[in-house]
Amino acid sequence: MKAIEVKKDIYWVGAKDWNLRNFHGYKTSRGSTYNAYLIKDEKTVLVDTVKAPLTKELIARLESLIDISKIDIVICNHVEMDHSGAIPEIMKKAPNAKIVTNASGKKGLVDHFGGDDWDFEVIRTGDEMSIGRRTLKFVCTPMLHWPDSMMTYVVDDKLLLSNDGFGQHYAPGDIFTLNNQKDIVFEEAKKYFANILYPYCKQAEKALKGIDGLEIDMIAPSHGCIFEGDDVKRIMDLYEKWASNEGENKAVIVYDTMWGSTEILAEAVRAEFENQGIEVVYRNLQVCHYSDVIVDFLDAKYIAIGSPTLNSNILPTVASFVTYMRGLAPQNKKAFCFGSYGWKPGAIKDIQKIFEELGWETSVEPFGVKYVPNSDIEDDIRECVRRLVS
Ligand code: FEO
């Protein structure tokens, strides 16, 4: 297997997980990659590794370039095992290598792998390290995605090795954005932000400030494609927008139905949002995966969630979605919920509680209907939408 030169003497040596379809619950329809990079300078530096089952692929790419025992430095930008899983094997082959990471990274690596005999160098944000002709600069980006997360900036090459930041779960044939269908790359970048980084918007804003002022002409994340040319500014601008939690004039309606009653309500909600001139995204959870549904929350101002009550509870498809949504904690939404019930409206009360936990604006009361909605009820739920958007 070959390495791919991304800048002079800097190589992509990662692995492609072509058939990955589930990344802890996130549906990864286009697979993923674990991007590791090798810098050949007076020091030989490996930045990040791959998940353990793909270690052979990393080693084959490294061996196409170097004698692995000669690696001087292994930089760990992030301890999560999709990037650190191969570190123990690399350290067996290069026992004299120094591991460079921050204090949380060191603790995380020791907690995961032991590593008592590893030689650590602990860095802080802003620290610089000369590796010969080049200087590396470290930017700690805690919670983007774990407390240990950081980025490595190769000063002389204007190259930001951004780890999870700016990633996409996408296994492309060619790792450069300029050679790919950009709509796919940016669609996957948005899906990645929504499913991985959504709870950490404030930290994303801080990270953007941390790299503000660096001259960057290439961003090489640890998943998916490498951004270059105009795509660098485009992805940074999109991160600024997504992290801001500023919704557009857009509504997401998410629901499931048992005997069609909640769907009748959902249809009325959709009709009224459209009537109000608001763009609608309409998702039935019988056919839509929750990790796809959450993507549209990034730029929607209004959320409407419908569930019938089943055995006093939220219908399991909707319960699964709202649990996932609560974890990702979108902010700054105006929301209401609706649904049918037989003798006790349990589902809408539980959904409303989740809206309140998230701090969303919930001035419109949950809208419940016993058994089957009639045409008057359709008018009533349309009024809920009008009040929500007023
Ligand atoms: Fe790609 Fe947080 O690991």
mmCIF file of C-alpha atoms and ligand atoms in Angstrom:
data_model
loop_
_atom_site.group_PDB
_atom_site.id
_atom_site.type_symbol
_atom_site.label_atom_id
_atom_site.label_comp_id
_atom_site.label_asym_id
_atom_site.label_seq_id
_atom_site.Cartn_x
_atom_site.Cartn_y
_atom_site.Cartn_z
ATOM 1 C CA MET A 1 0.000 0.000 0.000
ATOM 2 C CA LYS A 2 1.231 3.435 -0.898
ATOM 3 C CA ALA A 3 1.539 6.626 1.067
ATOM 4 C CA ILE A 4 0.194 9.809 -0.551
ATOM 5 C CA GLU A 5 2.284 12.971 -0.512
ATOM 6 C CA VAL A 6 0.135 15.915 0.626
ATOM 7 C CA LYS A 7 2.962 18.483 0.892
ATOM 8 C CA LYS A 8 6.662 18.027 0.122
ATOM 9 C CA ASP A 9 7.905 15.260 2.459
ATOM 10 C CA ILE A 10 4.564 15.111 4.309
ATOM 11 C CA TYR A 11 2.497 12.015 3.603
ATOM 12 C CA TRP A 12 -0.960 10.617 4.289
ATOM 13 C CA VAL A 13 -0.371 7.157 5.766
ATOM 14 C CA GLY A 14 -3.862 6.409 7.098
ATOM 15 C CA ALA A 15 -6.422 3.688 6.503
ATOM 16 C CA LYS A 16 -9.745 3.549 4.684
ATOM 17 C CA ASP A 17 -12.661 1.827 6.407
ATOM 18 C CA TRP A 18 -14.674 1.315 3.229
ATOM 19 C CA ASN A 19 -17.421 -0.817 4.733
ATOM 20 C CA LEU A 20 -17.979 1.012 8.017
ATOM 21 C CA ARG A 21 -21.722 1.618 8.332
ATOM 22 C CA ASN A 22 -22.094 2.300 12.046
ATOM 23 C CA PHE A 23 -19.872 4.617 14.081
ATOM 24 C CA HIS A 24 -21.302 4.257 17.597
ATOM 25 C CA GLY A 25 -24.833 4.667 16.293
ATOM 26 C CA TYR A 26 -24.086 7.213 13.579
ATOM 27 C CA LYS A 27 -25.007 5.738 10.189
ATOM 28 C CA THR A 28 -21.895 6.109 8.042
ATOM 29 C CA SER A 29 -23.270 5.329 4.586
ATOM 30 C CA ARG A 30 -20.036 6.232 2.821
ATOM 31 C CA GLY A 31 -17.563 4.543 5.210
ATOM 32 C CA SER A 32 -14.769 6.524 6.834
ATOM 33 C CA THR A 33 -11.032 7.003 6.965
ATOM 34 C CA TYR A 34 -8.573 7.330 9.845
ATOM 35 C CA ASN A 35 -5.992 9.793 8.615
ATOM 36 C CA ALA A 36 -2.444 9.611 9.935
ATOM 37 C CA TYR A 37 0.412 11.731 8.576
ATOM 38 C CA LEU A 38 4.161 11.216 8.377
ATOM 39 C CA ILE A 39 6.548 14.178 8.264
ATOM 40 C CA LYS A 40 10.051 13.417 6.988
ATOM 41 C CA ASP A 41 12.433 16.051 8.310
ATOM 42 C CA GLU A 42 15.592 15.829 10.435
ATOM 43 C CA LYS A 43 13.189 14.127 12.818
ATOM 44 C CA THR A 44 10.709 11.589 11.501
ATOM 45 C CA VAL A 45 7.306 12.419 12.929
ATOM 46 C CA LEU A 46 4.112 10.381 12.855
ATOM 47 C CA VAL A 47 0.962 12.397 13.584
ATOM 48 C CA ASP A 48 -1.877 10.171 14.862
ATOM 49 C CA THR A 49 -2.495 6.545 13.936
ATOM 50 C CA VAL A 50 -5.563 4.466 12.973
ATOM 51 C CA LYS A 51 -8.032 2.186 14.695
ATOM 52 C CA ALA A 52 -6.446 -1.053 15.842
ATOM 53 C CA PRO A 53 -7.993 -3.488 13.286
ATOM 54 C CA LEU A 54 -6.483 -1.400 10.449
ATOM 55 C CA THR A 55 -2.956 -1.237 11.917
ATOM 56 C CA LYS A 56 -1.547 -3.377 9.093
ATOM 57 C CA GLU A 57 -2.656 -0.793 6.553
ATOM 58 C CA LEU A 58 -0.883 2.005 8.454
ATOM 59 C CA ILE A 59 2.266 -0.085 8.792
ATOM 60 C CA ALA A 60 2.313 -1.002 5.098
ATOM 61 C CA ARG A 61 2.033 2.657 4.089
ATOM 62 C CA LEU A 62 4.758 3.659 6.568
ATOM 63 C CA GLU A 63 7.054 0.888 5.346
ATOM 64 C CA SER A 64 6.700 2.196 1.794
ATOM 65 C CA LEU A 65 8.518 5.323 3.063
ATOM 66 C CA ILE A 66 10.686 4.550 6.100
ATOM 67 C CA ASP A 67 12.100 2.043 8.525
ATOM 68 C CA ILE A 68 9.465 2.314 11.269
ATOM 69 C CA SER A 69 12.050 1.803 14.015
ATOM 70 C CA LYS A 70 13.496 5.185 12.990
ATOM 71 C CA ILE A 71 10.370 7.175 13.935
ATOM 72 C CA ASP A 72 11.520 9.837 16.408
ATOM 73 C CA ILE A 73 8.207 11.343 17.462
ATOM 74 C CA VAL A 74 4.603 10.124 17.599
ATOM 75 C CA ILE A 75 2.149 12.994 18.072
ATOM 76 C CA CYS A 76 -1.172 12.014 19.619
ATOM 77 C CA ASN A 77 -3.710 14.703 18.810
ATOM 78 C CA HIS A 78 -6.571 12.671 20.312
ATOM 79 C CA VAL A 79 -6.807 9.568 22.467
ATOM 80 C CA GLU A 80 -10.079 8.138 21.077
ATOM 81 C CA MET A 81 -9.252 4.730 19.713
ATOM 82 C CA ASP A 82 -10.014 5.477 16.077
ATOM 83 C CA HIS A 83 -6.797 7.558 16.209
ATOM 84 C CA SER A 84 -4.747 5.947 18.976
ATOM 85 C CA GLY A 85 -5.606 2.272 18.444
ATOM 86 C CA ALA A 86 -2.376 1.526 16.594
ATOM 87 C CA ILE A 87 -0.065 3.413 18.984
ATOM 88 C CA PRO A 88 0.863 0.314 21.043
ATOM 89 C CA GLU A 89 1.957 -1.531 17.889
ATOM 90 C CA ILE A 90 3.891 1.486 16.607
ATOM 91 C CA MET A 91 5.633 1.844 19.970
ATOM 92 C CA LYS A 92 6.650 -1.823 19.836
ATOM 93 C CA LYS A 93 8.250 -1.209 16.447
ATOM 94 C CA ALA A 94 9.723 2.182 17.376
ATOM 95 C CA PRO A 95 10.497 1.844 21.102
ATOM 96 C CA ASN A 96 12.748 4.910 21.127
ATOM 97 C CA ALA A 97 10.078 7.228 19.790
ATOM 98 C CA LYS A 98 8.861 10.017 22.032
ATOM 99 C CA ILE A 99 5.089 10.522 22.361
ATOM 100 C CA VAL A 100 4.096 14.167 22.183
ATOM 101 C CA THR A 101 0.689 15.084 23.549
ATOM 102 C CA ASN A 102 -0.957 17.331 26.146
ATOM 103 C CA ALA A 103 -1.521 16.421 29.820
ATOM 104 C CA SER A 104 -5.013 14.995 29.181
ATOM 105 C CA GLY A 105 -3.645 13.050 26.229
ATOM 106 C CA LYS A 106 -0.908 11.498 28.353
ATOM 107 C CA LYS A 107 -3.381 10.500 31.044
ATOM 108 C CA GLY A 108 -5.799 9.117 28.458
ATOM 109 C CA LEU A 109 -3.123 7.051 26.725
ATOM 110 C CA VAL A 110 -1.909 5.603 30.040
ATOM 111 C CA ASP A 111 -5.506 4.820 31.055
ATOM 112 C CA HIS A 112 -6.146 3.068 27.736
ATOM 113 C CA PHE A 113 -2.888 1.276 27.075
ATOM 114 C CA GLY A 114 -0.628 1.385 30.139
ATOM 115 C CA GLY A 115 2.392 2.806 28.397
ATOM 116 C CA ASP A 116 4.495 2.970 31.563
ATOM 117 C CA ASP A 117 7.696 2.612 29.541
ATOM 118 C CA TRP A 118 6.741 5.212 26.931
ATOM 119 C CA ASP A 119 8.701 8.462 26.813
ATOM 120 C CA PHE A 120 6.133 11.277 26.911
ATOM 121 C CA GLU A 121 6.681 14.940 26.162
ATOM 122 C CA VAL A 122 3.737 16.971 27.413
ATOM 123 C CA ILE A 123 2.948 20.160 25.529
ATOM 124 C CA ARG A 124 0.604 23.068 26.143
ATOM 125 C CA THR A 125 -1.326 25.172 23.689
ATOM 126 C CA GLY A 126 0.958 27.575 21.835
ATOM 127 C CA ASP A 127 4.085 25.476 22.365
ATOM 128 C CA GLU A 128 6.389 25.092 19.380
ATOM 129 C CA MET A 129 8.763 22.269 18.504
ATOM 130 C CA SER A 130 11.532 22.277 15.910
ATOM 131 C CA ILE A 131 11.876 19.040 13.947
ATOM 132 C CA GLY A 132 14.648 20.291 11.632
ATOM 133 C CA ARG A 133 13.689 22.542 8.762
ATOM 134 C CA ARG A 134 10.164 22.742 10.107
ATOM 135 C CA THR A 135 8.500 23.999 13.248
ATOM 136 C CA LEU A 136 5.362 22.449 14.699
ATOM 137 C CA LYS A 137 2.939 24.473 16.788
ATOM 138 C CA PHE A 138 0.299 22.899 19.022
ATOM 139 C CA VAL A 139 -3.220 24.199 19.576
ATOM 140 C CA CYS A 140 -5.194 22.441 22.301
ATOM 141 C CA THR A 141 -8.889 22.199 21.402
ATOM 142 C CA PRO A 142 -10.466 20.536 24.452
ATOM 143 C CA MET A 143 -13.833 18.820 23.815
ATOM 144 C CA LEU A 144 -13.388 18.993 20.078
ATOM 145 C CA HIS A 145 -13.963 16.088 20.575
ATOM 146 C CA TRP A 146 -12.603 14.872 23.937
ATOM 147 C CA PRO A 147 -10.765 16.735 26.731
ATOM 148 C CA ASP A 148 -7.441 15.679 25.169
ATOM 149 C CA SER A 149 -8.171 16.857 21.613
ATOM 150 C CA MET A 150 -5.615 19.116 19.973
ATOM 151 C CA MET A 151 -4.401 20.198 16.544
ATOM 152 C CA THR A 152 -0.863 20.279 15.154
ATOM 153 C CA TYR A 153 0.079 23.140 12.848
ATOM 154 C CA VAL A 154 3.051 22.700 10.528
ATOM 155 C CA VAL A 155 4.146 26.331 10.408
ATOM 156 C CA ASP A 156 6.391 26.227 7.342
ATOM 157 C CA ASP A 157 3.848 24.350 5.217
ATOM 158 C CA LYS A 158 0.776 26.325 6.401
ATOM 159 C CA LEU A 159 -0.748 22.944 7.113
ATOM 160 C CA LEU A 160 -3.223 22.321 9.938
ATOM 161 C CA LEU A 161 -3.513 18.696 11.077
ATOM 162 C CA SER A 162 -6.882 19.208 12.724
ATOM 163 C CA ASN A 163 -7.794 15.716 13.941
ATOM 164 C CA ASP A 164 -11.596 15.391 14.489
ATOM 165 C CA GLY A 165 -12.169 19.074 13.715
ATOM 166 C CA PHE A 166 -13.319 19.513 10.068
ATOM 167 C CA GLY A 167 -13.613 15.718 9.671
ATOM 168 C CA GLN A 168 -16.102 13.770 7.605
ATOM 169 C CA HIS A 169 -17.074 10.113 7.826
ATOM 170 C CA TYR A 170 -16.397 9.494 4.157
ATOM 171 C CA ALA A 171 -14.053 7.032 2.470
ATOM 172 C CA PRO A 172 -13.216 8.703 -0.851
ATOM 173 C CA GLY A 173 -11.112 7.245 -3.644
ATOM 174 C CA ASP A 174 -8.961 10.381 -3.568
ATOM 175 C CA ILE A 175 -8.341 12.173 -0.291
ATOM 176 C CA PHE A 176 -8.276 15.729 -1.662
ATOM 177 C CA THR A 177 -11.417 17.865 -1.760
ATOM 178 C CA LEU A 178 -10.301 19.415 -5.017
ATOM 179 C CA ASN A 179 -10.546 16.018 -6.730
ATOM 180 C CA ASN A 180 -13.859 15.029 -5.189
ATOM 181 C CA GLN A 181 -17.514 15.825 -5.634
ATOM 182 C CA LYS A 182 -17.622 18.741 -3.232
ATOM 183 C CA ASP A 183 -21.321 18.425 -2.496
ATOM 184 C CA ILE A 184 -20.595 15.012 -0.965
ATOM 185 C CA VAL A 185 -17.617 16.256 1.072
ATOM 186 C CA PHE A 186 -19.490 19.226 2.528
ATOM 187 C CA GLU A 187 -22.663 17.184 3.104
ATOM 188 C CA GLU A 188 -20.611 14.659 5.081
ATOM 189 C CA ALA A 189 -18.795 17.451 6.962
ATOM 190 C CA LYS A 190 -22.182 18.825 8.041
ATOM 191 C CA LYS A 191 -23.405 15.381 9.079
ATOM 192 C CA TYR A 192 -20.176 14.858 11.062
ATOM 193 C CA PHE A 193 -20.539 18.181 12.876
ATOM 194 C CA ALA A 194 -24.175 17.426 13.757
ATOM 195 C CA ASN A 195 -23.505 13.903 15.008
ATOM 196 C CA ILE A 196 -20.097 14.320 16.678
ATOM 197 C CA LEU A 197 -19.446 17.953 17.564
ATOM 198 C CA TYR A 198 -22.939 19.408 18.098
ATOM 199 C CA PRO A 199 -22.688 19.299 21.925
ATOM 200 C CA TYR A 200 -19.433 21.242 21.742
ATOM 201 C CA CYS A 201 -20.389 24.329 19.725
ATOM 202 C CA LYS A 202 -18.850 26.674 22.292
ATOM 203 C CA GLN A 203 -15.614 24.692 22.184
ATOM 204 C CA ALA A 204 -15.717 24.774 18.377
ATOM 205 C CA GLU A 205 -15.978 28.561 18.508
ATOM 206 C CA LYS A 206 -13.020 28.623 20.897
ATOM 207 C CA ALA A 207 -11.024 26.342 18.614
ATOM 208 C CA LEU A 208 -11.737 28.629 15.668
ATOM 209 C CA LYS A 209 -10.376 31.516 17.739
ATOM 210 C CA GLY A 210 -7.343 29.386 18.628
ATOM 211 C CA ILE A 211 -6.443 28.902 14.975
ATOM 212 C CA ASP A 212 -7.437 32.415 13.977
ATOM 213 C CA GLY A 213 -4.319 34.206 12.823
ATOM 214 C CA LEU A 214 -2.593 31.047 11.602
ATOM 215 C CA GLU A 215 -1.897 31.173 7.904
ATOM 216 C CA ILE A 216 -3.561 27.993 6.642
ATOM 217 C CA ASP A 217 -3.590 26.786 3.072
ATOM 218 C CA MET A 218 -4.433 23.160 3.834
ATOM 219 C CA ILE A 219 -6.540 21.506 6.526
ATOM 220 C CA ALA A 220 -5.888 17.789 6.909
ATOM 221 C CA PRO A 221 -8.386 16.271 9.358
ATOM 222 C CA SER A 222 -8.314 12.746 10.739
ATOM 223 C CA HIS A 223 -11.433 11.599 8.883
ATOM 224 C CA GLY A 224 -12.321 12.033 5.227
ATOM 225 C CA CYS A 225 -10.929 14.513 2.727
ATOM 226 C CA ILE A 226 -8.160 17.101 2.996
ATOM 227 C CA PHE A 227 -9.297 20.679 2.327
ATOM 228 C CA GLU A 228 -7.191 22.917 0.111
ATOM 229 C CA GLY A 229 -7.621 26.060 -1.989
ATOM 230 C CA ASP A 230 -10.912 27.917 -1.463
ATOM 231 C CA ASP A 231 -12.315 24.931 0.432
ATOM 232 C CA VAL A 232 -10.214 25.881 3.499
ATOM 233 C CA LYS A 233 -12.118 29.130 4.003
ATOM 234 C CA ARG A 234 -15.410 27.500 3.046
ATOM 235 C CA ILE A 235 -15.198 24.811 5.745
ATOM 236 C CA MET A 236 -13.995 27.298 8.373
ATOM 237 C CA ASP A 237 -16.900 29.633 7.562
ATOM 238 C CA LEU A 238 -19.338 26.725 7.802
ATOM 239 C CA TYR A 239 -17.943 25.747 11.222
ATOM 240 C CA GLU A 240 -18.446 29.300 12.401
ATOM 241 C CA LYS A 241 -22.062 29.177 11.198
ATOM 242 C CA TRP A 242 -22.877 25.727 12.618
ATOM 243 C CA ALA A 243 -21.231 26.474 15.967
ATOM 244 C CA SER A 244 -23.246 29.688 16.310
ATOM 245 C CA ASN A 245 -26.557 27.780 16.708
ATOM 246 C CA GLU A 246 -28.214 30.508 14.652
ATOM 247 C CA GLY A 247 -31.264 28.951 13.024
ATOM 248 C CA GLU A 248 -32.651 29.968 9.661
ATOM 249 C CA ASN A 249 -36.287 30.302 8.654
ATOM 250 C CA LYS A 250 -36.621 26.543 8.569
ATOM 251 C CA ALA A 251 -38.659 23.933 10.462
ATOM 252 C CA VAL A 252 -37.887 20.267 11.067
ATOM 253 C CA ILE A 253 -40.893 18.032 11.702
ATOM 254 C CA VAL A 254 -39.993 14.637 13.158
ATOM 255 C CA TYR A 255 -42.616 12.022 13.924
ATOM 256 C CA ASP A 256 -43.813 8.443 13.850
ATOM 257 C CA THR A 257 -47.370 7.176 13.869
ATOM 258 C CA MET A 258 -49.301 4.064 14.983
ATOM 259 C CA TRP A 259 -52.723 4.229 13.302
ATOM 260 C CA GLY A 260 -52.197 7.387 11.257
ATOM 261 C CA SER A 261 -53.523 9.968 13.760
ATOM 262 C CA THR A 262 -50.155 11.495 14.610
ATOM 263 C CA GLU A 263 -49.373 11.587 10.904
ATOM 264 C CA ILE A 264 -52.569 13.588 10.261
ATOM 265 C CA LEU A 265 -51.318 16.092 12.852
ATOM 266 C CA ALA A 266 -47.846 16.107 11.288
ATOM 267 C CA GLU A 267 -49.369 16.859 7.888
ATOM 268 C CA ALA A 268 -51.327 19.788 9.345
ATOM 269 C CA VAL A 269 -48.162 21.106 11.006
ATOM 270 C CA ARG A 270 -46.312 20.834 7.725
ATOM 271 C CA ALA A 271 -49.094 22.632 5.816
ATOM 272 C CA GLU A 272 -49.131 25.530 8.284
ATOM 273 C CA PHE A 273 -45.338 25.986 8.359
ATOM 274 C CA GLU A 274 -45.423 26.110 4.560
ATOM 275 C CA ASN A 275 -48.356 28.496 4.698
ATOM 276 C CA GLN A 276 -46.218 30.768 6.895
ATOM 277 C CA GLY A 277 -43.466 30.766 4.243
ATOM 278 C CA ILE A 278 -41.131 28.588 6.293
ATOM 279 C CA GLU A 279 -38.977 25.918 4.675
ATOM 280 C CA VAL A 280 -39.959 22.475 5.959
ATOM 281 C CA VAL A 281 -37.949 19.288 6.401
ATOM 282 C CA TYR A 282 -40.371 16.419 7.083
ATOM 283 C CA ARG A 283 -39.047 13.179 8.589
ATOM 284 C CA ASN A 284 -40.950 10.008 9.418
ATOM 285 C CA LEU A 285 -38.748 7.950 11.724
ATOM 286 C CA GLN A 286 -40.061 4.713 10.215
ATOM 287 C CA VAL A 287 -37.913 5.441 7.179
ATOM 288 C CA CYS A 288 -35.338 8.016 8.328
ATOM 289 C CA HIS A 289 -32.309 7.255 10.505
ATOM 290 C CA TYR A 290 -31.900 9.511 13.528
ATOM 291 C CA SER A 291 -28.324 10.412 12.561
ATOM 292 C CA ASP A 292 -29.649 11.787 9.248
ATOM 293 C CA VAL A 293 -32.569 13.594 10.876
ATOM 294 C CA ILE A 294 -30.351 15.540 13.304
ATOM 295 C CA VAL A 295 -28.381 17.151 10.457
ATOM 296 C CA ASP A 296 -31.162 19.583 9.569
ATOM 297 C CA PHE A 297 -31.361 20.778 13.167
ATOM 298 C CA LEU A 298 -28.089 22.642 12.580
ATOM 299 C CA ASP A 299 -29.760 25.386 10.584
ATOM 300 C CA ALA A 300 -33.423 25.160 11.660
ATOM 301 C CA LYS A 301 -35.067 27.636 14.002
ATOM 302 C CA TYR A 302 -38.279 25.609 14.568
ATOM 303 C CA ILE A 303 -38.686 22.004 15.723
ATOM 304 C CA ALA A 304 -41.939 20.012 15.921
ATOM 305 C CA ILE A 305 -41.851 16.447 17.222
ATOM 306 C CA GLY A 306 -44.811 14.074 17.098
ATOM 307 C CA SER A 307 -45.338 10.782 18.877
ATOM 308 C CA PRO A 308 -48.330 8.672 19.757
ATOM 309 C CA THR A 309 -48.455 7.340 23.308
ATOM 310 C CA LEU A 310 -47.679 3.633 23.552
ATOM 311 C CA ASN A 311 -48.092 2.001 26.960
ATOM 312 C CA SER A 312 -47.924 5.432 28.600
ATOM 313 C CA ASN A 313 -44.616 6.186 26.877
ATOM 314 C CA ILE A 314 -43.095 7.742 23.780
ATOM 315 C CA LEU A 315 -43.216 5.412 20.764
ATOM 316 C CA PRO A 316 -39.778 3.681 20.735
ATOM 317 C CA THR A 317 -38.636 5.133 17.387
ATOM 318 C CA VAL A 318 -39.314 8.662 18.627
ATOM 319 C CA ALA A 319 -37.936 7.867 22.104
ATOM 320 C CA SER A 320 -34.703 6.734 20.463
ATOM 321 C CA PHE A 321 -34.526 9.940 18.443
ATOM 322 C CA VAL A 322 -35.206 12.324 21.325
ATOM 323 C CA THR A 323 -32.658 10.496 23.500
ATOM 324 C CA TYR A 324 -30.041 10.935 20.792
ATOM 325 C CA MET A 325 -31.103 14.563 20.285
ATOM 326 C CA ARG A 326 -30.886 15.305 24.015
ATOM 327 C CA GLY A 327 -27.289 14.048 24.053
ATOM 328 C CA LEU A 328 -26.344 16.250 21.114
ATOM 329 C CA ALA A 329 -28.062 19.198 22.827
ATOM 330 C CA PRO A 330 -28.976 21.551 19.965
ATOM 331 C CA GLN A 331 -29.544 25.072 21.266
ATOM 332 C CA ASN A 332 -31.685 28.062 20.455
ATOM 333 C CA LYS A 333 -34.801 26.272 19.149
ATOM 334 C CA LYS A 334 -38.484 27.127 19.270
ATOM 335 C CA ALA A 335 -40.320 23.849 19.655
ATOM 336 C CA PHE A 336 -43.614 22.158 20.300
ATOM 337 C CA CYS A 337 -44.724 18.537 20.358
ATOM 338 C CA PHE A 338 -47.883 16.759 19.363
ATOM 339 C CA GLY A 339 -49.361 13.292 19.242
ATOM 340 C CA SER A 340 -52.366 11.048 19.622
ATOM 341 C CA TYR A 341 -53.226 8.918 22.641
ATOM 342 C CA GLY A 342 -55.901 6.490 23.790
ATOM 343 C CA TRP A 343 -56.483 7.226 27.465
ATOM 344 C CA LYS A 344 -53.383 9.030 28.759
ATOM 345 C CA PRO A 345 -51.165 11.509 26.828
ATOM 346 C CA GLY A 346 -47.814 10.300 28.209
ATOM 347 C CA ALA A 347 -45.592 10.780 25.158
ATOM 348 C CA ILE A 348 -46.049 14.504 24.644
ATOM 349 C CA LYS A 349 -45.462 15.242 28.339
ATOM 350 C CA ASP A 350 -42.158 13.372 28.253
ATOM 351 C CA ILE A 351 -41.054 15.077 25.034
ATOM 352 C CA GLN A 352 -41.947 18.482 26.473
ATOM 353 C CA LYS A 353 -39.710 17.744 29.480
ATOM 354 C CA ILE A 354 -36.792 17.109 27.143
ATOM 355 C CA PHE A 355 -37.429 20.418 25.350
ATOM 356 C CA GLU A 356 -37.361 22.147 28.739
ATOM 357 C CA GLU A 357 -34.147 20.367 29.779
ATOM 358 C CA LEU A 358 -32.544 21.653 26.601
ATOM 359 C CA GLY A 359 -33.636 25.190 27.413
ATOM 360 C CA TRP A 360 -35.684 25.549 24.247
ATOM 361 C CA GLU A 361 -38.473 28.091 23.898
ATOM 362 C CA THR A 362 -41.671 26.138 24.621
ATOM 363 C CA SER A 363 -44.386 28.756 24.859
ATOM 364 C CA VAL A 364 -46.786 26.553 22.868
ATOM 365 C CA GLU A 365 -48.267 23.772 24.990
ATOM 366 C CA PRO A 366 -47.974 20.136 23.841
ATOM 367 C CA PHE A 367 -50.870 19.264 21.547
ATOM 368 C CA GLY A 368 -52.567 15.921 22.253
ATOM 369 C CA VAL A 369 -55.506 14.295 20.485
ATOM 370 C CA LYS A 370 -57.564 11.390 21.771
ATOM 371 C CA TYR A 371 -57.741 8.610 19.180
ATOM 372 C CA VAL A 372 -58.415 10.386 15.843
ATOM 373 C CA PRO A 373 -58.194 14.106 14.948
ATOM 374 C CA ASN A 374 -61.251 15.755 13.331
ATOM 375 C CA SER A 375 -61.139 18.803 11.081
ATOM 376 C CA ASP A 376 -61.568 21.243 14.016
ATOM 377 C CA ILE A 377 -58.513 19.753 15.633
ATOM 378 C CA GLU A 378 -56.567 20.313 12.441
ATOM 379 C CA ASP A 379 -57.412 24.028 12.718
ATOM 380 C CA ASP A 380 -56.300 24.008 16.356
ATOM 381 C CA ILE A 381 -52.876 22.515 15.632
ATOM 382 C CA ARG A 382 -52.375 24.965 12.784
ATOM 383 C CA GLU A 383 -52.957 27.693 15.348
ATOM 384 C CA CYS A 384 -50.138 26.170 17.459
ATOM 385 C CA VAL A 385 -47.771 26.632 14.515
ATOM 386 C CA ARG A 386 -48.914 30.221 13.991
ATOM 387 C CA ARG A 387 -48.257 30.994 17.663
ATOM 388 C CA LEU A 388 -44.855 29.269 17.527
ATOM 389 C CA VAL A 389 -43.631 31.402 14.617
ATOM 390 C CA SER A 390 -45.231 34.679 15.692
HETATM 391 FE FE1 FEO B 1 -12.358 10.475 15.413
HETATM 392 FE FE2 FEO B 1 -13.120 11.555 18.605
HETATM 393 O O1 FEO B 1 -12.439 10.412 17.297
#
